[in-house]
Short mmCIF file of N, CA and C in Angstrom, two decimals:
data_model
loop_
_atom_site.label_atom_id
_atom_site.label_comp_id
_atom_site.label_asym_id
_atom_site.label_seq_id
_atom_site.Cartn_x
_atom_site.Cartn_y
_atom_site.Cartn_z
N MET A 2 -7.30 -21.39 -0.41
CA MET A 2 -6.85 -20.08 -0.84
C MET A 2 -5.34 -20.00 -0.70
N LYS A 3 -4.70 -19.34 -1.66
CA LYS A 3 -3.26 -19.14 -1.59
C LYS A 3 -2.95 -17.67 -1.85
N ILE A 4 -1.85 -17.21 -1.26
CA ILE A 4 -1.38 -15.84 -1.47
C ILE A 4 -0.11 -15.94 -2.29
N VAL A 5 -0.10 -15.25 -3.42
CA VAL A 5 1.03 -15.29 -4.34
C VAL A 5 1.37 -13.88 -4.79
N VAL A 6 2.55 -13.72 -5.36
CA VAL A 6 2.95 -12.45 -5.95
C VAL A 6 2.13 -12.26 -7.22
N GLU A 7 1.61 -11.05 -7.39
CA GLU A 7 0.82 -10.74 -8.58
C GLU A 7 1.72 -10.83 -9.81
N SER A 8 1.22 -11.48 -10.82
CA SER A 8 1.93 -11.53 -12.09
C SER A 8 0.95 -11.12 -13.17
N GLY A 9 1.33 -11.20 -14.40
CA GLY A 9 0.51 -10.70 -15.50
C GLY A 9 -0.92 -11.18 -15.55
N SER A 10 -1.18 -12.46 -15.32
CA SER A 10 -2.52 -12.98 -15.53
C SER A 10 -3.57 -12.46 -14.55
N PRO A 11 -3.29 -12.31 -13.25
CA PRO A 11 -4.37 -11.80 -12.40
C PRO A 11 -4.51 -10.28 -12.39
N THR A 12 -3.62 -9.57 -13.06
CA THR A 12 -3.64 -8.11 -12.99
C THR A 12 -4.98 -7.51 -13.44
N PRO A 13 -5.61 -7.95 -14.53
CA PRO A 13 -6.92 -7.39 -14.88
C PRO A 13 -7.98 -7.63 -13.79
N GLN A 14 -7.94 -8.78 -13.15
CA GLN A 14 -8.87 -9.06 -12.05
C GLN A 14 -8.59 -8.13 -10.87
N VAL A 15 -7.32 -7.88 -10.61
CA VAL A 15 -6.94 -6.96 -9.53
C VAL A 15 -7.45 -5.57 -9.83
N GLU A 16 -7.22 -5.08 -11.04
CA GLU A 16 -7.67 -3.73 -11.41
C GLU A 16 -9.18 -3.61 -11.30
N SER A 17 -9.90 -4.64 -11.70
CA SER A 17 -11.36 -4.63 -11.60
C SER A 17 -11.81 -4.60 -10.14
N LEU A 18 -11.16 -5.37 -9.29
CA LEU A 18 -11.48 -5.42 -7.87
C LEU A 18 -11.26 -4.05 -7.22
N VAL A 19 -10.14 -3.41 -7.54
CA VAL A 19 -9.82 -2.09 -7.00
C VAL A 19 -10.81 -1.05 -7.52
N ALA A 20 -11.12 -1.09 -8.80
CA ALA A 20 -12.07 -0.12 -9.38
C ALA A 20 -13.44 -0.26 -8.74
N ASP A 21 -13.89 -1.49 -8.53
CA ASP A 21 -15.19 -1.71 -7.89
C ASP A 21 -15.20 -1.20 -6.45
N ALA A 22 -14.09 -1.37 -5.75
CA ALA A 22 -14.02 -0.99 -4.33
C ALA A 22 -13.92 0.52 -4.14
N PHE A 23 -13.15 1.20 -4.99
CA PHE A 23 -12.85 2.62 -4.75
C PHE A 23 -13.40 3.58 -5.79
N GLY A 24 -13.86 3.07 -6.93
CA GLY A 24 -14.46 3.91 -7.94
C GLY A 24 -13.49 4.86 -8.61
N PRO A 25 -13.99 5.66 -9.55
CA PRO A 25 -13.11 6.55 -10.32
C PRO A 25 -12.56 7.72 -9.49
N ASP A 26 -13.20 8.05 -8.38
CA ASP A 26 -12.71 9.16 -7.55
C ASP A 26 -11.36 8.86 -6.91
N ARG A 27 -10.96 7.60 -6.91
CA ARG A 27 -9.70 7.23 -6.27
C ARG A 27 -8.50 7.94 -6.89
N PHE A 28 -8.59 8.28 -8.17
CA PHE A 28 -7.46 8.89 -8.86
C PHE A 28 -7.17 10.31 -8.39
N ALA A 29 -8.13 10.94 -7.73
CA ALA A 29 -7.93 12.31 -7.24
C ALA A 29 -7.28 12.35 -5.86
N LYS A 30 -7.15 11.22 -5.21
CA LYS A 30 -6.61 11.19 -3.85
C LYS A 30 -5.09 11.37 -3.86
N ALA A 31 -4.60 11.93 -2.76
CA ALA A 31 -3.15 12.21 -2.64
C ALA A 31 -2.31 10.96 -2.87
N VAL A 32 -2.70 9.83 -2.31
CA VAL A 32 -1.88 8.62 -2.45
C VAL A 32 -1.84 8.13 -3.89
N TYR A 33 -2.90 8.34 -4.65
CA TYR A 33 -2.87 7.93 -6.05
C TYR A 33 -1.93 8.79 -6.86
N ARG A 34 -1.80 10.05 -6.49
CA ARG A 34 -0.85 10.91 -7.21
C ARG A 34 0.58 10.43 -6.97
N LEU A 35 0.85 9.87 -5.81
CA LEU A 35 2.19 9.32 -5.55
C LEU A 35 2.42 8.05 -6.36
N ARG A 36 1.36 7.32 -6.66
CA ARG A 36 1.47 6.05 -7.39
C ARG A 36 1.50 6.24 -8.90
N ASP A 37 0.87 7.31 -9.38
CA ASP A 37 0.72 7.52 -10.81
C ASP A 37 2.08 7.56 -11.51
N GLY A 38 2.26 6.69 -12.49
CA GLY A 38 3.49 6.66 -13.26
C GLY A 38 4.64 5.95 -12.57
N VAL A 39 4.37 5.33 -11.43
CA VAL A 39 5.39 4.61 -10.68
C VAL A 39 4.94 3.15 -10.55
N ASP A 40 5.84 2.23 -10.75
CA ASP A 40 5.50 0.81 -10.58
C ASP A 40 5.42 0.44 -9.11
N ALA A 41 4.44 -0.39 -8.77
CA ALA A 41 4.37 -0.96 -7.43
C ALA A 41 5.58 -1.86 -7.24
N GLU A 42 5.93 -2.11 -5.99
CA GLU A 42 7.01 -3.06 -5.68
C GLU A 42 6.54 -4.45 -6.11
N ALA A 43 7.11 -4.96 -7.18
CA ALA A 43 6.64 -6.21 -7.78
C ALA A 43 6.65 -7.38 -6.79
N SER A 44 7.68 -7.49 -5.99
CA SER A 44 7.78 -8.63 -5.07
C SER A 44 6.84 -8.50 -3.88
N LEU A 45 6.22 -7.32 -3.73
CA LEU A 45 5.29 -7.09 -2.62
C LEU A 45 3.86 -6.87 -3.11
N SER A 46 3.61 -7.05 -4.38
CA SER A 46 2.25 -6.95 -4.92
C SER A 46 1.64 -8.34 -4.82
N LEU A 47 0.74 -8.49 -3.87
CA LEU A 47 0.21 -9.81 -3.55
C LEU A 47 -1.25 -9.95 -3.94
N VAL A 48 -1.63 -11.16 -4.28
CA VAL A 48 -3.02 -11.48 -4.54
C VAL A 48 -3.39 -12.74 -3.77
N ALA A 49 -4.62 -12.74 -3.30
CA ALA A 49 -5.19 -13.95 -2.69
C ALA A 49 -6.06 -14.59 -3.77
N ILE A 50 -5.76 -15.85 -4.07
CA ILE A 50 -6.48 -16.55 -5.12
C ILE A 50 -7.17 -17.78 -4.53
N ASP A 51 -8.44 -17.92 -4.85
CA ASP A 51 -9.21 -19.08 -4.41
C ASP A 51 -9.98 -19.63 -5.60
N LYS A 52 -9.74 -20.87 -5.91
CA LYS A 52 -10.40 -21.53 -7.04
C LYS A 52 -10.25 -20.74 -8.34
N GLY A 53 -9.04 -20.20 -8.55
CA GLY A 53 -8.73 -19.49 -9.78
C GLY A 53 -9.22 -18.06 -9.84
N LYS A 54 -9.85 -17.58 -8.78
CA LYS A 54 -10.37 -16.21 -8.77
C LYS A 54 -9.62 -15.37 -7.76
N VAL A 55 -9.31 -14.12 -8.15
CA VAL A 55 -8.68 -13.18 -7.23
C VAL A 55 -9.75 -12.74 -6.24
N VAL A 56 -9.48 -12.99 -4.95
CA VAL A 56 -10.43 -12.62 -3.90
C VAL A 56 -9.89 -11.51 -3.00
N GLY A 57 -8.63 -11.12 -3.23
CA GLY A 57 -8.04 -10.03 -2.47
C GLY A 57 -6.74 -9.59 -3.09
N THR A 58 -6.35 -8.35 -2.77
CA THR A 58 -5.10 -7.82 -3.29
C THR A 58 -4.50 -6.82 -2.32
N LEU A 59 -3.19 -6.72 -2.36
CA LEU A 59 -2.44 -5.76 -1.55
C LEU A 59 -1.21 -5.36 -2.36
N ARG A 60 -0.97 -4.05 -2.40
CA ARG A 60 0.22 -3.55 -3.11
C ARG A 60 0.97 -2.57 -2.22
N PHE A 61 2.26 -2.47 -2.47
CA PHE A 61 3.14 -1.51 -1.81
C PHE A 61 3.84 -0.70 -2.90
N TRP A 62 4.09 0.57 -2.62
CA TRP A 62 4.70 1.48 -3.58
C TRP A 62 5.91 2.15 -2.95
N PRO A 63 6.97 2.35 -3.71
CA PRO A 63 8.14 3.03 -3.16
C PRO A 63 7.87 4.53 -3.01
N VAL A 64 8.27 5.08 -1.89
CA VAL A 64 8.20 6.52 -1.65
C VAL A 64 9.45 6.93 -0.88
N GLU A 65 9.64 8.24 -0.76
CA GLU A 65 10.74 8.76 0.06
C GLU A 65 10.19 9.84 0.97
N ILE A 66 10.73 9.92 2.15
CA ILE A 66 10.37 10.95 3.11
C ILE A 66 11.44 12.03 3.03
N ALA A 67 10.99 13.27 2.78
CA ALA A 67 11.89 14.42 2.66
C ALA A 67 12.99 14.19 1.63
N GLY A 68 12.69 13.39 0.61
CA GLY A 68 13.65 13.15 -0.46
C GLY A 68 14.87 12.36 -0.06
N GLN A 69 14.85 11.75 1.14
CA GLN A 69 16.04 11.07 1.64
C GLN A 69 15.79 9.70 2.22
N VAL A 70 14.68 9.53 2.92
CA VAL A 70 14.44 8.29 3.68
C VAL A 70 13.49 7.40 2.90
N PRO A 71 13.94 6.22 2.47
CA PRO A 71 13.06 5.33 1.73
C PRO A 71 11.96 4.76 2.64
N ALA A 72 10.80 4.59 2.05
CA ALA A 72 9.66 4.02 2.77
C ALA A 72 8.76 3.35 1.75
N LEU A 73 7.74 2.69 2.26
CA LEU A 73 6.73 2.07 1.41
C LEU A 73 5.38 2.71 1.69
N LEU A 74 4.59 2.89 0.65
CA LEU A 74 3.21 3.32 0.76
C LEU A 74 2.35 2.09 0.53
N LEU A 75 1.57 1.71 1.51
CA LEU A 75 0.73 0.52 1.42
C LEU A 75 -0.63 0.88 0.85
N GLY A 76 -1.09 0.08 -0.07
CA GLY A 76 -2.44 0.23 -0.57
C GLY A 76 -2.49 0.13 -2.08
N PRO A 77 -3.62 -0.20 -2.55
CA PRO A 77 -4.81 -0.51 -1.80
C PRO A 77 -4.81 -1.95 -1.28
N LEU A 78 -5.54 -2.13 -0.21
CA LEU A 78 -5.86 -3.46 0.33
C LEU A 78 -7.33 -3.66 0.03
N VAL A 79 -7.65 -4.68 -0.75
CA VAL A 79 -9.04 -4.91 -1.15
C VAL A 79 -9.36 -6.39 -1.05
N THR A 80 -10.54 -6.67 -0.52
CA THR A 80 -11.09 -8.03 -0.51
C THR A 80 -12.41 -7.96 -1.27
N CYS A 81 -12.68 -8.95 -2.11
CA CYS A 81 -13.94 -8.91 -2.86
C CYS A 81 -15.11 -8.92 -1.86
N PRO A 82 -16.16 -8.19 -2.17
CA PRO A 82 -17.25 -7.98 -1.21
C PRO A 82 -17.85 -9.26 -0.64
N GLU A 83 -18.03 -10.25 -1.47
CA GLU A 83 -18.68 -11.48 -0.98
C GLU A 83 -17.78 -12.32 -0.07
N ARG A 84 -16.50 -11.94 0.04
CA ARG A 84 -15.57 -12.69 0.89
C ARG A 84 -15.08 -11.87 2.09
N GLN A 85 -15.61 -10.66 2.26
CA GLN A 85 -15.19 -9.85 3.40
C GLN A 85 -15.60 -10.53 4.70
N GLY A 86 -14.77 -10.33 5.71
CA GLY A 86 -15.03 -10.94 7.01
C GLY A 86 -14.43 -12.32 7.17
N GLU A 87 -13.75 -12.81 6.14
CA GLU A 87 -13.13 -14.15 6.20
C GLU A 87 -11.65 -14.10 6.57
N GLY A 88 -11.12 -12.91 6.81
CA GLY A 88 -9.72 -12.80 7.19
C GLY A 88 -8.75 -12.71 6.03
N ILE A 89 -9.25 -12.53 4.82
CA ILE A 89 -8.38 -12.46 3.65
C ILE A 89 -7.48 -11.23 3.73
N GLY A 90 -8.06 -10.08 4.08
CA GLY A 90 -7.27 -8.85 4.21
C GLY A 90 -6.19 -8.99 5.26
N SER A 91 -6.52 -9.61 6.39
CA SER A 91 -5.54 -9.83 7.45
C SER A 91 -4.40 -10.72 6.99
N LYS A 92 -4.72 -11.76 6.26
CA LYS A 92 -3.68 -12.65 5.76
C LYS A 92 -2.77 -11.92 4.78
N LEU A 93 -3.36 -11.11 3.90
CA LEU A 93 -2.55 -10.34 2.96
C LEU A 93 -1.66 -9.35 3.71
N MET A 94 -2.21 -8.68 4.71
CA MET A 94 -1.42 -7.72 5.50
C MET A 94 -0.25 -8.40 6.19
N HIS A 95 -0.50 -9.48 6.89
CA HIS A 95 0.58 -10.17 7.61
C HIS A 95 1.66 -10.65 6.64
N GLU A 96 1.24 -11.23 5.53
CA GLU A 96 2.20 -11.72 4.53
C GLU A 96 2.99 -10.57 3.91
N GLY A 97 2.30 -9.51 3.52
CA GLY A 97 2.96 -8.37 2.89
C GLY A 97 3.96 -7.69 3.82
N LEU A 98 3.55 -7.46 5.07
CA LEU A 98 4.45 -6.81 6.02
C LEU A 98 5.65 -7.70 6.36
N ALA A 99 5.43 -8.99 6.46
CA ALA A 99 6.54 -9.91 6.73
C ALA A 99 7.53 -9.91 5.57
N ARG A 100 7.02 -9.92 4.35
CA ARG A 100 7.91 -9.89 3.18
C ARG A 100 8.67 -8.57 3.11
N ALA A 101 7.98 -7.46 3.39
CA ALA A 101 8.64 -6.15 3.36
C ALA A 101 9.77 -6.09 4.38
N ALA A 102 9.51 -6.56 5.59
CA ALA A 102 10.54 -6.57 6.63
C ALA A 102 11.71 -7.47 6.23
N ALA A 103 11.40 -8.63 5.68
CA ALA A 103 12.46 -9.57 5.27
C ALA A 103 13.33 -8.98 4.16
N GLN A 104 12.76 -8.09 3.35
CA GLN A 104 13.51 -7.46 2.27
C GLN A 104 14.28 -6.23 2.75
N GLY A 105 14.16 -5.92 4.03
CA GLY A 105 14.93 -4.80 4.58
C GLY A 105 14.23 -3.46 4.60
N HIS A 106 12.96 -3.43 4.22
CA HIS A 106 12.22 -2.17 4.31
C HIS A 106 12.02 -1.83 5.78
N ARG A 107 12.01 -0.52 6.10
CA ARG A 107 11.98 -0.10 7.49
C ARG A 107 10.74 0.68 7.90
N ILE A 108 10.08 1.33 6.93
CA ILE A 108 8.95 2.20 7.23
C ILE A 108 7.83 1.95 6.22
N VAL A 109 6.60 1.90 6.73
CA VAL A 109 5.42 1.77 5.87
C VAL A 109 4.42 2.83 6.30
N VAL A 110 3.83 3.53 5.32
CA VAL A 110 2.79 4.51 5.59
C VAL A 110 1.53 4.12 4.81
N LEU A 111 0.39 4.60 5.29
CA LEU A 111 -0.86 4.35 4.59
C LEU A 111 -1.91 5.36 5.02
N VAL A 112 -2.97 5.43 4.26
CA VAL A 112 -4.14 6.20 4.63
C VAL A 112 -5.26 5.19 4.83
N GLY A 113 -5.79 5.14 6.04
CA GLY A 113 -6.85 4.18 6.35
C GLY A 113 -7.36 4.36 7.77
N ASP A 114 -8.27 3.51 8.15
CA ASP A 114 -8.90 3.58 9.47
C ASP A 114 -7.98 3.00 10.53
N GLU A 115 -7.57 3.85 11.47
CA GLU A 115 -6.67 3.38 12.52
C GLU A 115 -7.25 2.21 13.32
N PRO A 116 -8.53 2.21 13.66
CA PRO A 116 -9.04 1.05 14.41
C PRO A 116 -8.81 -0.29 13.69
N TYR A 117 -8.86 -0.29 12.37
CA TYR A 117 -8.60 -1.52 11.62
C TYR A 117 -7.09 -1.82 11.55
N TYR A 118 -6.31 -0.81 11.17
CA TYR A 118 -4.88 -1.03 10.90
C TYR A 118 -4.02 -1.09 12.16
N ARG A 119 -4.54 -0.67 13.29
CA ARG A 119 -3.77 -0.71 14.54
C ARG A 119 -3.32 -2.14 14.86
N ARG A 120 -4.15 -3.11 14.57
CA ARG A 120 -3.79 -4.51 14.87
C ARG A 120 -2.59 -5.00 14.06
N PHE A 121 -2.22 -4.25 13.02
CA PHE A 121 -1.04 -4.58 12.22
C PHE A 121 0.14 -3.68 12.56
N GLY A 122 -0.01 -2.88 13.62
CA GLY A 122 1.09 -2.05 14.10
C GLY A 122 1.11 -0.63 13.56
N PHE A 123 0.06 -0.19 12.88
CA PHE A 123 0.00 1.16 12.34
C PHE A 123 -0.63 2.10 13.35
N HIS A 124 -0.04 3.30 13.46
CA HIS A 124 -0.53 4.29 14.42
C HIS A 124 -0.42 5.69 13.85
N ARG A 125 -1.36 6.51 14.21
CA ARG A 125 -1.34 7.91 13.80
C ARG A 125 -0.13 8.63 14.38
N ALA A 126 0.20 8.32 15.64
CA ALA A 126 1.30 9.01 16.31
C ALA A 126 2.61 8.88 15.54
N LEU A 127 2.83 7.76 14.88
CA LEU A 127 4.07 7.56 14.14
C LEU A 127 4.14 8.41 12.86
N ALA A 128 2.99 8.90 12.40
CA ALA A 128 2.96 9.69 11.17
C ALA A 128 2.84 11.18 11.43
N ARG A 129 2.84 11.59 12.67
CA ARG A 129 2.60 13.02 12.99
C ARG A 129 3.64 13.97 12.37
N ARG A 130 4.85 13.54 12.16
CA ARG A 130 5.89 14.40 11.59
C ARG A 130 6.00 14.25 10.07
N LEU A 131 5.10 13.46 9.49
CA LEU A 131 5.12 13.21 8.05
C LEU A 131 3.99 13.97 7.38
N GLU A 132 4.18 14.27 6.10
CA GLU A 132 3.16 14.99 5.32
C GLU A 132 2.97 14.29 3.99
N LEU A 133 1.75 14.40 3.48
CA LEU A 133 1.46 13.92 2.14
C LEU A 133 1.18 15.12 1.24
N PRO A 134 1.55 15.02 -0.04
CA PRO A 134 1.23 16.11 -0.97
C PRO A 134 -0.27 16.08 -1.27
N GLY A 135 -0.97 17.08 -0.87
CA GLY A 135 -2.41 17.09 -1.04
C GLY A 135 -3.10 16.79 0.28
N TRP A 136 -4.38 17.10 0.32
CA TRP A 136 -5.12 16.94 1.57
C TRP A 136 -5.44 15.48 1.85
N VAL A 137 -5.30 15.12 3.11
CA VAL A 137 -5.75 13.82 3.61
C VAL A 137 -6.19 14.05 5.05
N ASP A 138 -7.21 13.35 5.47
CA ASP A 138 -7.68 13.45 6.85
C ASP A 138 -6.54 13.01 7.76
N PRO A 139 -6.01 13.90 8.60
CA PRO A 139 -4.86 13.56 9.44
C PRO A 139 -5.10 12.34 10.33
N ALA A 140 -6.33 12.11 10.75
CA ALA A 140 -6.63 10.96 11.61
C ALA A 140 -6.45 9.64 10.87
N ARG A 141 -6.45 9.68 9.53
CA ARG A 141 -6.34 8.46 8.73
C ARG A 141 -4.94 8.23 8.17
N PHE A 142 -4.04 9.15 8.44
CA PHE A 142 -2.66 9.02 7.94
C PHE A 142 -1.85 8.31 9.01
N LEU A 143 -1.43 7.08 8.71
CA LEU A 143 -0.81 6.19 9.68
C LEU A 143 0.56 5.72 9.22
N ALA A 144 1.37 5.29 10.17
CA ALA A 144 2.69 4.74 9.83
C ALA A 144 2.99 3.56 10.74
N ARG A 145 3.95 2.77 10.28
CA ARG A 145 4.45 1.63 11.05
C ARG A 145 5.94 1.50 10.81
N GLU A 146 6.67 1.22 11.86
CA GLU A 146 8.09 0.91 11.74
C GLU A 146 8.25 -0.60 11.59
N LEU A 147 8.94 -1.02 10.57
CA LEU A 147 9.28 -2.43 10.42
C LEU A 147 10.58 -2.74 11.14
N ALA A 148 11.35 -1.70 11.42
CA ALA A 148 12.58 -1.79 12.21
C ALA A 148 12.44 -0.79 13.35
N ALA A 149 12.66 -1.24 14.56
CA ALA A 149 12.49 -0.37 15.73
C ALA A 149 13.30 0.91 15.58
N GLY A 150 12.64 2.04 15.84
CA GLY A 150 13.30 3.33 15.77
C GLY A 150 13.48 3.90 14.38
N ALA A 151 12.94 3.27 13.36
CA ALA A 151 13.15 3.71 11.98
C ALA A 151 12.62 5.12 11.73
N LEU A 152 11.62 5.56 12.49
CA LEU A 152 11.06 6.89 12.29
C LEU A 152 11.60 7.92 13.28
N ALA A 153 12.52 7.51 14.13
CA ALA A 153 13.10 8.45 15.10
C ALA A 153 13.80 9.59 14.35
N GLY A 154 13.37 10.81 14.60
CA GLY A 154 13.97 11.97 13.96
C GLY A 154 13.60 12.17 12.51
N VAL A 155 12.71 11.35 11.96
CA VAL A 155 12.33 11.43 10.56
C VAL A 155 11.05 12.26 10.43
N GLY A 156 11.06 13.18 9.50
CA GLY A 156 9.88 13.97 9.23
C GLY A 156 9.98 14.61 7.87
N GLY A 157 8.85 15.11 7.40
CA GLY A 157 8.85 15.82 6.13
C GLY A 157 7.83 15.28 5.16
N MET A 158 7.90 15.83 3.96
CA MET A 158 6.96 15.49 2.89
C MET A 158 7.31 14.14 2.27
N ILE A 159 6.28 13.36 2.03
CA ILE A 159 6.44 12.08 1.34
C ILE A 159 6.27 12.34 -0.15
N GLY A 160 7.20 11.80 -0.91
CA GLY A 160 7.16 11.98 -2.36
C GLY A 160 7.62 10.72 -3.08
N ARG A 161 7.65 10.83 -4.37
CA ARG A 161 8.12 9.71 -5.20
C ARG A 161 9.62 9.57 -5.02
N PRO A 162 10.12 8.37 -5.08
CA PRO A 162 11.58 8.20 -5.00
C PRO A 162 12.26 8.75 -6.25
N ALA A 163 13.41 9.28 -6.07
CA ALA A 163 14.18 9.82 -7.21
C ALA A 163 14.38 8.73 -8.25
N GLY A 164 14.05 9.05 -9.48
CA GLY A 164 14.27 8.11 -10.58
C GLY A 164 13.19 7.06 -10.76
N ALA A 165 12.16 7.06 -9.93
CA ALA A 165 11.13 6.01 -10.03
C ALA A 165 10.43 6.03 -11.38
N GLU A 166 10.10 7.21 -11.89
CA GLU A 166 9.40 7.29 -13.17
C GLU A 166 10.33 6.91 -14.32
N ARG A 167 11.57 7.32 -14.23
CA ARG A 167 12.52 6.97 -15.30
C ARG A 167 12.72 5.47 -15.36
N GLU A 168 12.82 4.82 -14.21
CA GLU A 168 13.01 3.37 -14.21
C GLU A 168 11.84 2.68 -14.86
N GLN A 169 10.62 3.15 -14.57
CA GLN A 169 9.43 2.54 -15.15
C GLN A 169 9.46 2.72 -16.67
N LYS A 170 9.75 3.92 -17.15
CA LYS A 170 9.78 4.16 -18.59
C LYS A 170 10.85 3.33 -19.26
N ALA A 171 12.00 3.20 -18.61
CA ALA A 171 13.06 2.38 -19.17
C ALA A 171 12.62 0.92 -19.24
N GLY A 172 11.91 0.47 -18.21
CA GLY A 172 11.43 -0.91 -18.18
C GLY A 172 10.42 -1.18 -19.28
N ARG A 173 9.59 -0.20 -19.60
CA ARG A 173 8.61 -0.37 -20.66
C ARG A 173 9.28 -0.42 -22.03
N ALA A 174 10.37 0.30 -22.16
CA ALA A 174 11.05 0.35 -23.46
C ALA A 174 11.80 -0.96 -23.73
N ALA A 175 12.12 -1.68 -22.67
CA ALA A 175 12.89 -2.92 -22.84
C ALA A 175 12.08 -4.03 -23.44
#
């Protein structure tokens, strides 16, 4: 198995994997509204490929806290059902977080189960001063600092980064 940056060819397999895992209701969730019309961070969109098949995926999305502090929204993290329990998700997480830190990103937020994500450094306590547009179970809203102290004094609503939609539309026109 290898972990690579997602490119054009595995994208349909990735979309199918995500659709199977989360179903059509995923589009109504607060985090999907932040992603809609915004491109994922291309260099952090990872796929796990084994024997030519996508067996896992992880994406990160640009967001801003209170319209000022850049951060990443992690998700979805998906492993194909028949390969769950093999550590594919963990490998994707470690690789994705290492790449994000190496690129200078300082904060990552996600919605997920703290008992699972705690082993990757995510905690509810770090997200207590942050808000998402729309309802989310507060116990599942987690954050991680990729740089020590990155969330000190930071709080507010998480939203799309300024210009994110325009950049995507400009990129499509090119």
